[in-house]
């Protein structure tokens, strides 16, 4: 394969998408194989017109039309940064950023190369004019100058693209280390961003010298097995189940070796519980142990809050609202006053919000501070409305940053009472971070709805309930105000596996229910997804006449499967609400057959936690998985896009570079993604899915609306769903560990 390697000047960039570029070059040094005149190079690189680069590339033999077309191996600035002078470093920084930013960095740091080598974004943003996204781009550009040709050649046996190889080298810090690590054990790739076990396994098997039953593969799969168990809500597995899963994936695996590996490895915990053996990953086991220890710390501490006059607050709250609390609510408030840690459970309409309001009024009347939080941004906004004080996401309450949480066991929250809402959504890891940050002597009050979908990953609520050690009350009575709402009465019937009283199953007509006329069903025959889609769009257009787009949400059960998916519904909703009028900027995102455009005024959702984002003024503002907002501005500089998005409960945030890939249209979202949110108007499109549709899913979807809900489905879909449940017994250690910890306390 013909190669070229020499100095050339970039004449112009023909095409660019992310790090992939096609550029025209002019050879400056003529030596063997160097083309005369201009030539084009395509691949992953970072070049600018008018600058000189060392070009190492191979002839593109597949391109017969253009003879001087090459595939990049390495295209890099001729600046040697390893021992470069300050002027050379400043020149490089000017090339990948701007001269002003380069001067700012040089003036701020004695050794900027060390900061770049360490990928220290947090340090780099200390320089004036350097945002987190700019810092990330500068660091990426720095690593793009390194010579990856050896790794590119070495890793050809793994069938990896040049872009992937460069990414691997960047994450390991050097090509030499990447070669050593990957050749020793390709499963080290599992820990890198953009990989995981499946991709690493493909790399491993692509080398014909690697056997499928290799011990390295057995070890990697066992680790992956526990990741899958976590995703399904489990923290332990039995030896028999482990061997069965291993045998299914690697039939020729040495099962004896697998058992010995788990037994001897520090990465696992093996316990005998009665006649059973539990195998847990040490990481998750430690999380469960720490939760148990911190709950015990909070429950056993001497309470520093004196609420002796709380009954006056109850009477005052009743007087303001014009109704009286029932016996179960009064008992719940009594428990909140008495207990340091307490759970209040109840389905929608049973008065959880009203109950917590009286307690918090008592807290404030006593001169104490409280903080309220939830996992999602929407749920935190609901807390702001219901409590009259700023509600937070758990991440924002704890002061999340690049380096972790500002509030922790060493720097606890100042709040005397912490209220955690939507407990069913909270997984063990974030729950542990929260309770570690609550000071001893403070109260933790948790609100939950046992009828909703379970948390993604290992939820904490089930373990707390099963332990029977955490004080809890269950509100059952549906209050008079709630009985007027068909959203409430019908959803509770569904959660109990019953067809709502008086509900008609006649097709091809819309029927409204409830004193408040807040729930409308439109039923179609024969699982006609096209009809469900069309009706959903009709209701969306109708809703736009009554509500702003922020108060309208389409929900369904799948992202891309079928006609009634968030992808298809989003495209159609955008067409009706914010069509392209031939002017203004728009950003193309997505992949393959699932591309879409973002425009100013579009409703969007962020799909991944991002701690590198900032406001337009340069103030650090994090966005989280599930944050929704409206696109306010789009700026285009060459092939680079920058969006300003006004996120609910967060404010305006600049999103650019790789972070744009996490932004999707948000007119429609899955029920799982919508969990924890309350929106004024909800359009619920529910086609038939034999396993996916459950009473928990339908109940969760039905309880997202506060004023008006449209449900478009078929009689079969609806009846099947309310007879199906997603609740499965989870294999977790938490309940047992909580009980053990409290027993230790009692013995001591």
XYZ file of C-alpha atoms in Angstrom, residues 249-500:
252
model
C -22.504 -17.322 26.566
C -19.268 -19.360 26.502
C -20.203 -23.053 26.200
C -16.558 -24.221 26.392
C -15.692 -22.092 29.448
C -13.829 -23.668 32.354
C -16.535 -23.433 35.014
C -14.169 -24.520 37.787
C -11.859 -21.641 36.901
C -14.824 -19.234 36.945
C -15.782 -20.273 40.479
C -12.170 -20.002 41.684
C -11.803 -16.572 40.041
C -14.882 -15.177 41.804
C -13.865 -16.765 45.117
C -10.296 -15.414 45.045
C -10.858 -12.019 43.380
C -11.020 -8.843 45.458
C -13.679 -7.568 43.048
C -16.383 -9.852 44.445
C -17.974 -10.678 47.796
C -19.157 -14.250 48.430
C -21.505 -14.759 51.407
C -23.436 -17.708 52.771
C -26.901 -16.564 53.832
C -28.651 -19.529 55.442
C -28.519 -22.256 52.842
C -27.951 -19.826 49.982
C -24.762 -18.309 48.589
C -24.822 -14.704 47.379
C -22.173 -13.408 44.972
C -21.996 -9.608 44.719
C -19.668 -7.165 43.064
C -17.631 -5.538 45.806
C -18.445 -2.085 44.478
C -22.242 -2.537 44.797
C -21.924 -4.481 48.051
C -19.990 -1.591 49.574
C -22.713 0.815 48.403
C -25.353 -1.268 50.201
C -23.226 -1.519 53.357
C -22.642 2.242 53.426
C -26.360 2.938 52.940
C -27.138 0.706 55.915
C -24.450 2.371 58.035
C -25.557 5.909 57.195
C -29.234 5.129 57.774
C -28.290 3.751 61.165
C -26.246 6.894 61.840
C -29.212 9.126 61.053
C -31.812 7.006 62.878
C -29.760 6.573 66.056
C -28.543 10.200 66.344
C -30.033 12.542 68.907
C -32.476 14.790 67.056
C -31.551 18.485 67.196
C -35.025 19.673 66.171
C -37.709 20.592 68.698
C -41.177 20.739 67.107
C -43.241 20.664 70.293
C -45.779 23.151 68.854
C -46.294 21.398 65.533
C -50.020 20.778 66.130
C -50.557 24.531 65.899
C -49.041 24.419 62.419
C -51.393 21.594 61.461
C -54.434 23.623 62.545
C -53.120 26.735 60.783
C -52.572 24.798 57.539
C -56.085 23.330 57.785
C -57.528 26.807 58.294
C -55.744 28.220 55.236
C -56.792 25.293 53.007
C -60.355 25.036 54.313
C -60.286 21.299 55.068
C -59.093 18.949 57.793
C -56.428 16.260 57.686
C -57.704 12.704 58.133
C -56.482 10.357 60.847
C -53.839 8.678 58.665
C -52.367 12.036 57.635
C -52.225 13.247 61.265
C -50.474 10.015 62.217
C -47.997 10.527 59.388
C -47.195 14.066 60.578
C -46.766 12.742 64.136
C -44.259 10.195 62.813
C -42.316 12.845 60.905
C -41.959 14.852 64.104
C -40.978 11.816 66.154
C -38.684 9.913 63.763
C -35.333 10.956 62.294
C -35.862 8.879 59.136
C -39.332 8.324 57.755
C -41.087 7.148 54.553
C -44.529 8.311 53.438
C -46.020 6.102 50.716
C -49.228 6.544 48.742
C -50.767 6.473 45.270
C -51.683 9.690 43.485
C -54.537 11.593 45.139
C -53.975 10.209 48.653
C -52.574 13.484 50.002
C -48.815 13.043 50.325
C -48.126 16.625 49.221
C -50.702 18.109 51.573
C -49.322 16.071 54.465
C -45.710 17.097 53.954
C -46.784 20.745 53.623
C -48.154 20.823 57.205
C -44.962 19.250 58.554
C -42.719 21.718 56.709
C -44.823 24.619 57.954
C -44.061 23.368 61.465
C -40.345 23.137 60.629
C -40.264 26.730 59.433
C -42.374 27.947 62.358
C -39.776 26.398 64.671
C -37.009 28.407 63.000
C -35.408 25.434 61.259
C -34.164 24.994 57.681
C -35.370 22.403 55.204
C -34.252 21.415 51.715
C -36.350 19.416 49.265
C -35.003 17.414 46.343
C -35.871 14.824 43.713
C -33.966 12.962 41.034
C -35.430 14.765 38.012
C -35.624 18.451 37.162
C -39.400 18.348 36.639
C -39.960 16.687 40.006
C -37.805 19.331 41.688
C -39.926 22.042 40.061
C -43.041 20.363 41.459
C -41.442 20.551 44.908
C -40.897 24.280 44.463
C -44.632 24.700 43.796
C -45.823 22.391 46.575
C -43.459 23.605 49.341
C -43.211 27.277 48.393
C -39.410 27.051 48.539
C -36.823 26.241 45.904
C -36.772 22.543 45.124
C -33.559 20.965 43.844
C -32.406 17.954 41.918
C -30.319 15.698 44.140
C -27.267 16.596 42.042
C -27.790 20.356 42.364
C -28.542 20.127 46.107
C -25.251 18.302 46.627
C -23.344 20.811 44.470
C -22.302 18.477 41.672
C -19.144 19.480 39.793
C -16.465 17.878 37.659
C -14.666 16.690 40.775
C -17.735 15.199 42.497
C -20.124 16.636 45.081
C -19.378 19.726 47.149
C -21.542 18.397 50.008
C -20.547 15.049 51.467
C -19.667 13.368 54.764
C -16.871 15.895 55.300
C -18.956 18.930 54.281
C -22.567 18.140 55.256
C -25.671 20.025 54.205
C -26.830 22.700 56.641
C -30.499 21.704 56.364
C -32.208 20.446 59.525
C -34.708 18.508 57.395
C -34.126 16.976 53.958
C -37.180 15.936 51.940
C -36.617 13.417 49.134
C -39.527 13.113 46.692
C -40.203 10.456 44.031
C -38.279 7.827 46.006
C -39.240 5.104 43.506
C -36.945 6.739 40.901
C -33.833 6.905 43.080
C -31.062 4.334 42.651
C -28.704 3.221 45.387
C -25.633 5.138 44.240
C -27.201 8.613 44.261
C -29.161 7.789 47.429
C -25.906 6.989 49.208
C -24.376 10.293 48.092
C -27.397 12.131 49.504
C -27.581 10.480 52.922
C -23.815 10.753 53.440
C -24.252 14.524 53.109
C -27.054 14.765 55.731
C -25.713 15.791 59.129
C -26.330 13.647 62.202
C -29.303 14.969 64.166
C -31.141 16.092 61.018
C -34.265 14.453 59.593
C -34.684 12.606 56.300
C -38.286 12.435 55.028
C -38.903 10.326 51.920
C -42.023 10.432 49.747
C -42.813 7.587 47.379
C -45.472 6.113 45.114
C -45.174 2.323 45.147
C -47.392 2.106 42.078
C -44.914 3.671 39.673
C -42.231 2.118 37.508
C -39.088 1.104 39.338
C -35.820 3.005 39.225
C -33.373 2.426 36.379
C -30.658 0.225 37.860
C -30.914 -0.876 41.487
C -33.615 1.137 43.203
C -33.408 1.882 46.891
C -37.110 1.982 47.806
C -37.751 -1.779 47.721
C -34.883 -2.507 50.110
C -36.015 0.194 52.540
C -39.564 -1.192 52.624
C -38.538 -4.865 52.804
C -36.158 -4.222 55.697
C -39.140 -3.248 57.906
C -36.614 -1.186 59.854
C -37.326 2.218 58.327
C -40.478 3.819 59.803
C -43.193 4.117 57.151
C -46.849 5.045 56.694
C -49.123 4.252 53.752
C -51.854 6.704 52.746
C -54.799 4.927 51.108
C -57.786 7.279 51.214
C -58.543 9.204 48.008
C -59.589 12.678 49.110
C -62.687 14.489 47.948
C -60.772 16.942 45.773
C -58.990 14.062 44.041
C -62.195 12.095 43.475
C -63.347 14.773 41.041
C -60.384 13.943 38.814
C -60.709 11.007 36.432
C -56.920 11.080 36.068
C -56.685 10.077 39.745
C -59.600 7.638 40.013
C -58.878 5.835 36.741
C -55.125 5.581 37.399
C -55.685 4.006 40.822
C -58.101 1.486 39.309
C -55.476 0.609 36.689
C -52.754 0.242 39.359
C -55.038 -2.187 41.192
C -55.461 -4.210 37.985
C -59.045 -3.108 37.405
C -60.886 -1.560 34.479
C -61.985 1.942 35.613
